[in-house]
Amino acid sequence: MSSREHWASRAGFLLAAIGSAVGLGNLWGFPYKASANGGAAFVLVYLAVIALVCLPLLVVELLIGRRTGESPVLALAMVGGPRWRWLGYAMTLNAAVILAFYSVVAGWTLLSAGRTLLLGLPADPAAFFSSISQGPLAIVGHLLAMLFTAGVIALGVRGGIERLSLWCMPLLFVLLVAMAIWASTLSGAGEGYRFYLQPDLQELLRWPTLTSAAGHAFFSLSLGLGAIITYASYTQGQEGLGCQAGMIAAADTAVALVGGLITFPLVAHFNLLGSLSESTVGTLFVAIPTGMASLGGLGRWLAVAFYGVLVLAALTSAVSLLEVSTAAFIDRLGWSRRRATTLAVAAITLLGLLPASDSRWIDVLYTVFGETGLLFGGLMLALLVGWGQPRLEGEAPLVVRRLLRWLGTPVLLVLLVQSLLHLPQVVAPLLQS
Ligand code: PHE
């Protein structure tokens, strides 16, 4: 284990973990899901799930990673016994499938940023978006995103992931806050905030609202698929885990909330609230450039900043997804980092051709793997730590184990069953055509 890589600094690890959590889920998924699922009702469920279920699980993933110094397959076998090895494999596979569609959306952000930077805003944003969202250009975007992600991972934990996070995350925060302040000065901002946060409490009684908010909380915190276990396995020392978990969750939630404070005022200012409630995957990619174009030359640079934020957020998350598979090959098969990265990237890139060719796959893969899969991973961890006898030598705080046993397990069980029942509805349209 002595040859294993480590983070150079505590700040580097924290920024990398926050970089994994803060991603397209916060800036693209959260606002449109919140608006489509009852505004503040969605936000309330989201916050409750984060505080009561995700935070204890985040502590557990950090603890398992740090304690074992291994990626999920070996780590779970060490903590739960060999019987739990399958969960490590399932998580690793889940991370690979998520990256396959995540990198397609990351490709949209790269192409949108590149086009706006080099050529200005497209004259017809809807047509531009439909040209890049599936088909040959989407494949190019996907390849670019995978290439970049692979480059970072091949450079290693310190030289790649940590260095990227130390540069990107502060830049991302500054750009985000600056954009939120600017958005608050727009006429119509108030209407946007109201649309975003008006509580439709009836939504709290609908299962799809509950499962999508809970699933989204897992996705947003990168929980339930071993990304946090993997990152934590490169830490040393005994720093307060609760404190680290709190900082990661707080930063991730803050970015999601601030993301909404940017997009809703903008969309309201440009009179596009109607198009937002259609809640298609492409809303932001069409609504934002449409609005920005009306601001003339300045709009182009604001759009570059906006897409720049999306690119930074997407790539730091994609990197963490790829590290799960890469670390599994390195730890399990003793491969070199370069060889492990090459194989993982080749397989995931191939799989990504599916969602890149037909964007309806993104929704399906997100629901099956990004929502249901993560709830499943979370439930299994809750069972292992809340009910089993994990070899964590008294390190898992009692309150965490109790929460997972009496609250996490039943809540996750119900949510998982509900989301499984909902799956046929999501997959059906794809099978019909
Ligand atoms: N948390 C990331 C986001 O919000 C996505 C992600 C999920 C990354 C799972 C790693 C693991 O976009």
Short mmCIF file of C-alpha atoms and ligand atoms in Angstrom, two decimals:
data_model
loop_
_atom_site.label_atom_id
_atom_site.label_comp_id
_atom_site.label_asym_id
_atom_site.label_seq_id
_atom_site.Cartn_x
_atom_site.Cartn_y
_atom_site.Cartn_z
CA MET A 1 0.00 0.00 0.00
CA SER A 2 3.01 2.26 0.41
CA SER A 3 3.27 2.77 -3.35
CA ARG A 4 -0.26 4.09 -3.44
CA GLU A 5 -0.73 7.70 -4.47
CA HIS A 6 -1.83 10.40 -2.03
CA TRP A 7 -3.12 13.93 -2.16
CA ALA A 8 -0.45 16.55 -1.57
CA SER A 9 -2.65 18.60 0.74
CA ARG A 10 -5.87 18.51 2.67
CA ALA A 11 -7.18 21.45 0.66
CA GLY A 12 -6.39 19.57 -2.52
CA PHE A 13 -8.48 16.61 -1.41
CA LEU A 14 -11.38 18.79 -0.30
CA LEU A 15 -11.42 20.77 -3.53
CA ALA A 16 -11.25 17.56 -5.55
CA ALA A 17 -14.18 16.06 -3.61
CA ILE A 18 -16.15 19.28 -4.01
CA GLY A 19 -15.18 19.26 -7.68
CA SER A 20 -16.68 15.80 -7.98
CA ALA A 21 -19.88 16.84 -6.25
CA VAL A 22 -20.33 20.18 -8.01
CA GLY A 23 -21.19 19.37 -11.59
CA LEU A 24 -23.83 19.47 -14.26
CA GLY A 25 -26.19 18.04 -11.67
CA ASN A 26 -26.05 21.32 -9.76
CA LEU A 27 -26.11 23.82 -12.57
CA TRP A 28 -28.15 22.09 -15.22
CA GLY A 29 -30.14 19.34 -13.49
CA PHE A 30 -31.11 21.04 -10.26
CA PRO A 31 -32.77 24.20 -11.61
CA TYR A 32 -34.83 22.45 -14.25
CA LYS A 33 -35.83 19.61 -11.99
CA ALA A 34 -36.79 21.99 -9.22
CA SER A 35 -38.95 24.03 -11.57
CA ALA A 36 -40.61 20.95 -13.04
CA ASN A 37 -41.28 19.35 -9.65
CA GLY A 38 -42.93 21.96 -7.50
CA GLY A 39 -40.15 24.53 -6.96
CA ALA A 40 -39.55 24.93 -3.26
CA ALA A 41 -41.25 21.59 -2.53
CA PHE A 42 -38.48 19.90 -4.49
CA VAL A 43 -35.84 22.01 -2.74
CA LEU A 44 -37.26 21.06 0.68
CA VAL A 45 -37.16 17.33 -0.01
CA TYR A 46 -33.70 17.72 -1.48
CA LEU A 47 -32.39 19.50 1.62
CA ALA A 48 -34.02 17.02 4.00
CA VAL A 49 -32.54 14.03 2.16
CA ILE A 50 -29.11 15.65 2.15
CA ALA A 51 -29.16 16.38 5.87
CA LEU A 52 -30.67 13.14 7.11
CA VAL A 53 -29.62 10.46 4.65
CA CYS A 54 -26.79 11.73 2.45
CA LEU A 55 -24.66 13.34 5.13
CA PRO A 56 -24.32 10.13 7.21
CA LEU A 57 -23.56 8.19 4.02
CA LEU A 58 -20.98 10.75 3.02
CA VAL A 59 -19.25 10.22 6.38
CA VAL A 60 -19.39 6.47 5.78
CA GLU A 61 -17.89 6.66 2.27
CA LEU A 62 -15.13 8.96 3.53
CA LEU A 63 -14.46 6.61 6.42
CA ILE A 64 -14.37 3.46 4.29
CA GLY A 65 -11.98 5.04 1.79
CA ARG A 66 -9.65 6.49 4.38
CA ARG A 67 -9.66 3.44 6.61
CA THR A 68 -8.95 0.90 3.86
CA GLY A 69 -6.88 2.96 1.45
CA GLU A 70 -8.49 1.02 -1.39
CA SER A 71 -11.00 1.63 -4.19
CA PRO A 72 -14.55 0.25 -3.75
CA VAL A 73 -14.10 -3.44 -4.71
CA LEU A 74 -11.32 -4.13 -2.22
CA ALA A 75 -12.50 -1.53 0.26
CA LEU A 76 -15.95 -3.07 0.65
CA ALA A 77 -14.49 -6.57 0.89
CA MET A 78 -12.21 -5.33 3.67
CA VAL A 79 -14.99 -3.61 5.57
CA GLY A 80 -17.86 -6.04 5.08
CA GLY A 81 -16.05 -9.28 4.25
CA PRO A 82 -15.66 -10.94 0.83
CA ARG A 83 -19.44 -11.22 0.49
CA TRP A 84 -19.60 -7.50 -0.13
CA ARG A 85 -17.15 -7.48 -3.02
CA TRP A 86 -19.99 -7.60 -5.56
CA LEU A 87 -21.19 -4.20 -4.36
CA GLY A 88 -17.82 -2.74 -5.24
CA TYR A 89 -18.10 -4.18 -8.74
CA ALA A 90 -21.65 -2.92 -9.12
CA MET A 91 -20.62 0.58 -8.04
CA THR A 92 -17.66 0.62 -10.41
CA LEU A 93 -19.87 -0.41 -13.29
CA ASN A 94 -22.46 2.16 -12.34
CA ALA A 95 -19.81 4.90 -12.36
CA ALA A 96 -18.70 3.80 -15.83
CA VAL A 97 -22.24 3.94 -17.26
CA ILE A 98 -22.90 7.32 -15.69
CA LEU A 99 -19.72 8.69 -17.24
CA ALA A 100 -20.80 7.37 -20.65
CA PHE A 101 -23.77 9.77 -20.79
CA TYR A 102 -22.29 12.46 -18.54
CA SER A 103 -19.48 12.99 -20.99
CA VAL A 104 -22.02 13.51 -23.79
CA VAL A 105 -23.59 16.39 -21.87
CA ALA A 106 -20.11 17.64 -20.95
CA GLY A 107 -19.48 17.60 -24.71
CA TRP A 108 -22.48 19.91 -25.26
CA THR A 109 -20.95 22.39 -22.83
CA LEU A 110 -17.56 22.19 -24.55
CA LEU A 111 -19.04 22.69 -28.01
CA SER A 112 -21.29 25.54 -26.83
CA ALA A 113 -18.41 27.25 -25.05
CA GLY A 114 -16.06 26.77 -28.00
CA ARG A 115 -18.54 27.98 -30.58
CA THR A 116 -19.47 31.07 -28.55
CA LEU A 117 -15.84 31.92 -27.86
CA LEU A 118 -14.63 31.54 -31.43
CA LEU A 119 -17.63 32.47 -33.55
CA GLY A 120 -20.08 34.24 -31.25
CA LEU A 121 -23.57 33.21 -30.26
CA PRO A 122 -25.47 31.12 -32.81
CA ALA A 123 -28.16 33.00 -34.73
CA ASP A 124 -30.65 30.22 -34.10
CA PRO A 125 -29.83 28.64 -30.71
CA ALA A 126 -32.51 25.96 -31.01
CA ALA A 127 -31.15 24.77 -34.35
CA PHE A 128 -27.58 24.90 -33.02
CA PHE A 129 -28.53 22.88 -29.98
CA SER A 130 -30.32 20.25 -32.00
CA SER A 131 -27.24 19.94 -34.21
CA ILE A 132 -24.91 19.29 -31.27
CA SER A 133 -27.17 17.31 -28.94
CA GLN A 134 -27.15 14.10 -30.94
CA GLY A 135 -25.42 12.76 -34.02
CA PRO A 136 -21.92 13.40 -35.36
CA LEU A 137 -21.25 16.64 -33.49
CA ALA A 138 -22.42 15.16 -30.21
CA ILE A 139 -19.99 12.31 -30.80
CA VAL A 140 -17.19 14.83 -31.37
CA GLY A 141 -18.12 16.58 -28.10
CA HIS A 142 -18.21 13.27 -26.26
CA LEU A 143 -14.78 12.32 -27.64
CA LEU A 144 -13.32 15.69 -26.63
CA ALA A 145 -14.70 15.40 -23.10
CA MET A 146 -13.40 11.83 -22.73
CA LEU A 147 -10.01 12.82 -24.11
CA PHE A 148 -9.64 15.64 -21.65
CA THR A 149 -10.84 13.52 -18.73
CA ALA A 150 -8.44 10.73 -19.69
CA GLY A 151 -5.53 13.19 -19.90
CA VAL A 152 -6.16 14.40 -16.35
CA ILE A 153 -6.55 10.89 -14.93
CA ALA A 154 -3.44 9.64 -16.70
CA LEU A 155 -1.45 12.37 -14.91
CA GLY A 156 -2.38 10.85 -11.59
CA VAL A 157 -3.91 11.90 -8.30
CA ARG A 158 -1.60 14.80 -7.53
CA GLY A 159 -0.38 15.80 -10.94
CA GLY A 160 -3.80 15.48 -12.59
CA ILE A 161 -6.86 15.53 -10.35
CA GLU A 162 -5.50 17.69 -7.56
CA ARG A 163 -3.86 20.22 -9.83
CA LEU A 164 -7.02 20.54 -11.94
CA SER A 165 -9.18 21.04 -8.84
CA LEU A 166 -6.89 23.64 -7.30
CA TRP A 167 -7.16 25.73 -10.44
CA CYS A 168 -10.73 25.14 -11.51
CA MET A 169 -12.74 25.22 -8.34
CA PRO A 170 -11.78 28.72 -7.09
CA LEU A 171 -12.32 30.05 -10.62
CA LEU A 172 -15.70 28.37 -10.76
CA PHE A 173 -16.81 29.89 -7.44
CA VAL A 174 -15.74 33.39 -8.45
CA LEU A 175 -17.51 33.18 -11.81
CA LEU A 176 -20.65 31.76 -10.22
CA VAL A 177 -20.98 34.43 -7.56
CA ALA A 178 -20.24 37.19 -10.07
CA MET A 179 -22.94 35.86 -12.38
CA ALA A 180 -25.49 35.52 -9.58
CA ILE A 181 -24.88 39.14 -8.57
CA TRP A 182 -25.21 40.30 -12.15
CA ALA A 183 -28.39 38.25 -12.62
CA SER A 184 -29.95 39.85 -9.54
CA THR A 185 -29.70 43.25 -11.20
CA LEU A 186 -31.80 42.22 -14.20
CA SER A 187 -35.37 43.37 -14.48
CA GLY A 188 -37.59 40.38 -13.94
CA ALA A 189 -35.21 38.86 -11.38
CA GLY A 190 -37.94 38.87 -8.73
CA GLU A 191 -40.30 36.98 -10.99
CA GLY A 192 -37.57 34.44 -11.66
CA TYR A 193 -36.89 33.92 -7.96
CA ARG A 194 -40.60 33.44 -7.31
CA PHE A 195 -40.92 30.88 -10.07
CA TYR A 196 -37.89 29.07 -8.70
CA LEU A 197 -38.87 29.04 -5.08
CA GLN A 198 -42.65 29.24 -4.98
CA PRO A 199 -43.67 26.19 -3.00
CA ASP A 200 -46.23 23.93 -4.59
CA LEU A 201 -46.73 21.81 -1.52
CA GLN A 202 -49.06 19.37 -3.24
CA GLU A 203 -46.00 18.16 -5.07
CA LEU A 204 -44.71 16.83 -1.77
CA LEU A 205 -47.36 14.16 -1.97
CA ARG A 206 -46.28 12.86 -5.36
CA TRP A 207 -43.84 9.97 -5.54
CA PRO A 208 -42.03 11.22 -8.65
CA THR A 209 -41.20 14.46 -6.84
CA LEU A 210 -39.87 12.59 -3.85
CA THR A 211 -37.83 10.05 -5.78
CA SER A 212 -36.43 12.55 -8.23
CA ALA A 213 -35.43 14.94 -5.43
CA ALA A 214 -33.82 12.13 -3.41
CA GLY A 215 -32.13 10.56 -6.44
CA HIS A 216 -30.89 13.96 -7.43
CA ALA A 217 -29.42 14.54 -3.95
CA PHE A 218 -27.38 11.33 -4.34
CA PHE A 219 -26.30 12.20 -7.85
CA SER A 220 -25.32 15.70 -6.86
CA LEU A 221 -23.22 14.56 -3.91
CA SER A 222 -21.57 11.82 -6.03
CA LEU A 223 -22.81 9.30 -3.46
CA GLY A 224 -23.63 5.63 -3.76
CA LEU A 225 -21.09 4.66 -6.42
CA GLY A 226 -17.79 4.77 -4.66
CA ALA A 227 -16.39 8.02 -6.08
CA ILE A 228 -16.01 9.42 -2.57
CA ILE A 229 -14.58 6.10 -1.30
CA THR A 230 -11.99 6.26 -4.07
CA TYR A 231 -11.01 9.88 -3.42
CA ALA A 232 -10.90 9.32 0.34
CA SER A 233 -8.64 6.31 -0.18
CA TYR A 234 -5.87 8.72 -1.19
CA THR A 235 -6.05 10.65 2.09
CA GLN A 236 -3.90 10.09 5.13
CA GLY A 237 -4.25 11.26 8.70
CA GLN A 238 -7.18 11.61 10.98
CA GLU A 239 -8.83 14.90 10.16
CA GLY A 240 -12.42 15.29 11.28
CA LEU A 241 -14.57 13.39 8.87
CA GLY A 242 -17.81 14.99 9.97
CA CYS A 243 -16.35 18.38 9.26
CA GLN A 244 -15.14 17.34 5.81
CA ALA A 245 -18.48 15.77 4.97
CA GLY A 246 -20.23 18.95 6.11
CA MET A 247 -18.03 21.14 3.94
CA ILE A 248 -18.53 18.99 0.84
CA ALA A 249 -22.31 18.88 1.30
CA ALA A 250 -22.52 22.59 2.09
CA ALA A 251 -20.48 23.61 -0.94
CA ASP A 252 -22.46 21.34 -3.23
CA THR A 253 -25.83 22.55 -1.96
CA ALA A 254 -24.73 26.17 -2.10
CA VAL A 255 -23.69 25.82 -5.74
CA ALA A 256 -27.00 24.17 -6.65
CA LEU A 257 -28.98 26.95 -4.97
CA VAL A 258 -26.80 29.67 -6.50
CA GLY A 259 -27.13 27.95 -9.90
CA GLY A 260 -30.86 28.55 -9.66
CA LEU A 261 -30.27 32.15 -8.65
CA ILE A 262 -28.50 32.64 -11.97
CA THR A 263 -30.69 30.74 -14.36
CA PHE A 264 -34.15 31.77 -13.14
CA PRO A 265 -33.64 35.54 -13.16
CA LEU A 266 -32.01 35.24 -16.58
CA VAL A 267 -34.78 33.13 -18.00
CA ALA A 268 -37.44 35.44 -16.50
CA HIS A 269 -35.66 38.53 -17.78
CA PHE A 270 -35.74 37.15 -21.29
CA ASN A 271 -39.36 36.05 -20.95
CA LEU A 272 -38.50 32.41 -21.35
CA LEU A 273 -40.15 30.98 -18.24
CA GLY A 274 -42.70 29.25 -20.46
CA SER A 275 -40.04 27.29 -22.28
CA LEU A 276 -38.43 26.30 -19.00
CA SER A 277 -41.46 24.49 -17.67
CA GLU A 278 -41.32 22.18 -20.67
CA SER A 279 -38.23 21.01 -18.81
CA THR A 280 -36.51 19.42 -21.75
CA VAL A 281 -32.91 18.45 -21.29
CA GLY A 282 -31.84 21.27 -23.54
CA THR A 283 -33.65 24.16 -21.89
CA LEU A 284 -30.57 25.93 -20.66
CA PHE A 285 -28.71 25.39 -23.88
CA VAL A 286 -31.46 27.12 -25.80
CA ALA A 287 -32.89 29.62 -23.32
CA ILE A 288 -29.59 31.11 -22.19
CA PRO A 289 -28.06 31.85 -25.61
CA THR A 290 -31.41 33.15 -26.87
CA GLY A 291 -31.48 35.64 -24.05
CA MET A 292 -27.80 36.52 -24.18
CA ALA A 293 -28.03 37.32 -27.88
CA SER A 294 -30.33 40.23 -27.09
CA LEU A 295 -27.52 41.85 -25.09
CA GLY A 296 -25.30 42.31 -28.15
CA GLY A 297 -21.50 41.98 -27.85
CA LEU A 298 -21.59 41.80 -24.05
CA GLY A 299 -23.96 38.84 -24.24
CA ARG A 300 -21.38 36.81 -26.10
CA TRP A 301 -18.83 37.17 -23.30
CA LEU A 302 -21.41 36.53 -20.61
CA ALA A 303 -22.38 33.35 -22.44
CA VAL A 304 -18.72 32.33 -22.63
CA ALA A 305 -18.48 32.82 -18.84
CA PHE A 306 -21.69 30.84 -18.30
CA TYR A 307 -20.60 27.92 -20.46
CA GLY A 308 -17.11 28.18 -18.98
CA VAL A 309 -18.62 27.53 -15.54
CA LEU A 310 -20.50 24.53 -16.93
CA VAL A 311 -17.33 23.16 -18.56
CA LEU A 312 -15.30 23.46 -15.34
CA ALA A 313 -18.04 21.85 -13.29
CA ALA A 314 -18.57 19.03 -15.78
CA LEU A 315 -14.93 18.10 -16.22
CA THR A 316 -14.02 17.98 -12.52
CA SER A 317 -16.97 15.60 -12.00
CA ALA A 318 -16.20 13.47 -15.05
CA VAL A 319 -12.65 13.05 -13.75
CA SER A 320 -13.94 11.58 -10.49
CA LEU A 321 -16.20 9.15 -12.34
CA LEU A 322 -13.30 7.91 -14.47
CA GLU A 323 -11.05 7.55 -11.44
CA VAL A 324 -13.43 4.93 -9.99
CA SER A 325 -12.84 2.50 -12.90
CA THR A 326 -9.18 3.40 -13.30
CA ALA A 327 -8.46 2.84 -9.60
CA ALA A 328 -10.32 -0.48 -9.72
CA PHE A 329 -8.01 -1.73 -12.50
CA ILE A 330 -4.92 -0.45 -10.71
CA ASP A 331 -5.83 -1.86 -7.30
CA ARG A 332 -7.42 -5.08 -8.40
CA LEU A 333 -5.21 -6.10 -11.31
CA GLY A 334 -2.01 -4.26 -10.47
CA TRP A 335 -2.04 -2.43 -13.81
CA SER A 336 -0.12 0.76 -14.48
CA ARG A 337 -2.17 3.95 -14.35
CA ARG A 338 -1.70 4.54 -18.04
CA ARG A 339 -2.89 1.10 -19.03
CA ALA A 340 -5.83 1.26 -16.62
CA THR A 341 -6.89 4.66 -17.96
CA THR A 342 -6.64 3.54 -21.57
CA LEU A 343 -8.83 0.52 -21.11
CA ALA A 344 -11.44 2.29 -18.97
CA VAL A 345 -11.63 5.19 -21.41
CA ALA A 346 -11.93 2.93 -24.44
CA ALA A 347 -14.84 0.99 -22.95
CA ILE A 348 -16.70 4.05 -21.66
CA THR A 349 -16.18 6.00 -24.88
CA LEU A 350 -17.72 3.15 -26.86
CA LEU A 351 -20.70 2.95 -24.55
CA GLY A 352 -21.17 6.70 -24.80
CA LEU A 353 -21.73 6.44 -28.55
CA LEU A 354 -25.26 5.31 -27.75
CA PRO A 355 -26.43 8.43 -25.86
CA ALA A 356 -24.37 10.58 -28.24
CA SER A 357 -26.26 9.21 -31.23
CA ASP A 358 -29.69 9.36 -29.63
CA SER A 359 -30.11 11.80 -26.76
CA ARG A 360 -33.23 10.07 -25.45
CA TRP A 361 -30.81 7.57 -23.95
CA ILE A 362 -29.51 10.25 -21.61
CA ASP A 363 -32.79 10.46 -19.73
CA VAL A 364 -33.10 6.69 -19.56
CA LEU A 365 -29.54 6.06 -18.42
CA TYR A 366 -29.77 8.89 -15.92
CA THR A 367 -32.94 7.48 -14.36
CA VAL A 368 -31.76 3.86 -14.30
CA PHE A 369 -28.15 4.38 -13.22
CA GLY A 370 -27.95 7.97 -11.96
CA GLU A 371 -31.09 7.79 -9.83
CA THR A 372 -32.16 4.20 -9.14
CA GLY A 373 -28.60 2.83 -9.18
CA LEU A 374 -27.37 5.38 -6.67
CA LEU A 375 -30.34 4.88 -4.35
CA PHE A 376 -29.54 1.18 -4.49
CA GLY A 377 -25.86 1.77 -3.69
CA GLY A 378 -26.88 4.04 -0.82
CA LEU A 379 -29.28 1.45 0.55
CA MET A 380 -26.63 -1.25 0.47
CA LEU A 381 -24.16 0.97 2.33
CA ALA A 382 -26.87 1.80 4.88
CA LEU A 383 -27.48 -1.93 5.40
CA LEU A 384 -23.79 -2.68 5.70
CA VAL A 385 -23.03 0.04 8.22
CA GLY A 386 -26.41 0.41 9.92
CA TRP A 387 -27.28 -3.26 10.34
CA GLY A 388 -24.13 -5.28 9.64
CA GLN A 389 -20.88 -5.55 11.51
CA PRO A 390 -18.59 -3.39 9.43
CA ARG A 391 -14.93 -3.62 10.26
CA LEU A 392 -14.56 0.04 10.98
CA GLU A 393 -13.33 -0.53 14.51
CA GLY A 394 -15.60 1.71 16.41
CA GLU A 395 -14.82 4.56 14.04
CA ALA A 396 -18.26 4.94 12.54
CA PRO A 397 -19.90 7.37 14.95
CA LEU A 398 -22.90 5.92 16.73
CA VAL A 399 -25.21 8.66 15.55
CA VAL A 400 -24.31 7.88 11.95
CA ARG A 401 -25.03 4.17 12.41
CA ARG A 402 -28.33 4.87 14.15
CA LEU A 403 -29.42 7.32 11.48
CA LEU A 404 -28.61 4.82 8.76
CA ARG A 405 -30.34 2.01 10.57
CA TRP A 406 -33.59 3.63 11.56
CA LEU A 407 -33.98 6.42 9.05
CA GLY A 408 -31.70 5.81 6.07
CA THR A 409 -32.66 2.19 5.52
CA PRO A 410 -36.47 2.55 5.50
CA VAL A 411 -36.42 5.82 3.57
CA LEU A 412 -34.07 4.42 0.93
CA LEU A 413 -36.02 1.19 0.69
CA VAL A 414 -39.28 3.00 -0.02
CA LEU A 415 -37.65 5.40 -2.46
CA LEU A 416 -35.89 2.58 -4.27
CA VAL A 417 -39.06 0.57 -4.68
CA GLN A 418 -40.89 3.64 -5.95
CA SER A 419 -38.19 4.47 -8.41
CA LEU A 420 -38.10 0.85 -9.65
CA LEU A 421 -41.86 0.97 -10.19
CA HIS A 422 -41.43 4.16 -12.18
CA LEU A 423 -38.72 2.73 -14.44
CA PRO A 424 -40.96 1.06 -17.06
CA GLN A 425 -42.51 4.44 -17.74
CA VAL A 426 -39.12 5.97 -18.42
CA VAL A 427 -37.83 3.17 -20.60
CA ALA A 428 -41.06 2.59 -22.59
CA PRO A 429 -40.74 5.45 -25.10
CA LEU A 430 -37.34 4.17 -26.12
CA LEU A 431 -38.57 0.65 -26.71
CA GLN A 432 -41.62 1.72 -28.68
CA SER A 433 -39.70 3.37 -31.46
N1 PHE B 1 -22.05 15.04 -8.69
C1 PHE B 1 -21.89 15.24 -10.08
C2 PHE B 1 -22.85 16.31 -10.53
O1 PHE B 1 -23.61 16.85 -9.76
C3 PHE B 1 -22.10 13.99 -10.89
C4 PHE B 1 -21.44 12.79 -10.33
C5 PHE B 1 -22.22 11.75 -9.88
C6 PHE B 1 -20.05 12.71 -10.23
C7 PHE B 1 -21.64 10.65 -9.31
C8 PHE B 1 -19.47 11.63 -9.64
C9 PHE B 1 -20.24 10.60 -9.18
O2 PHE B 1 -22.91 16.64 -11.68
#
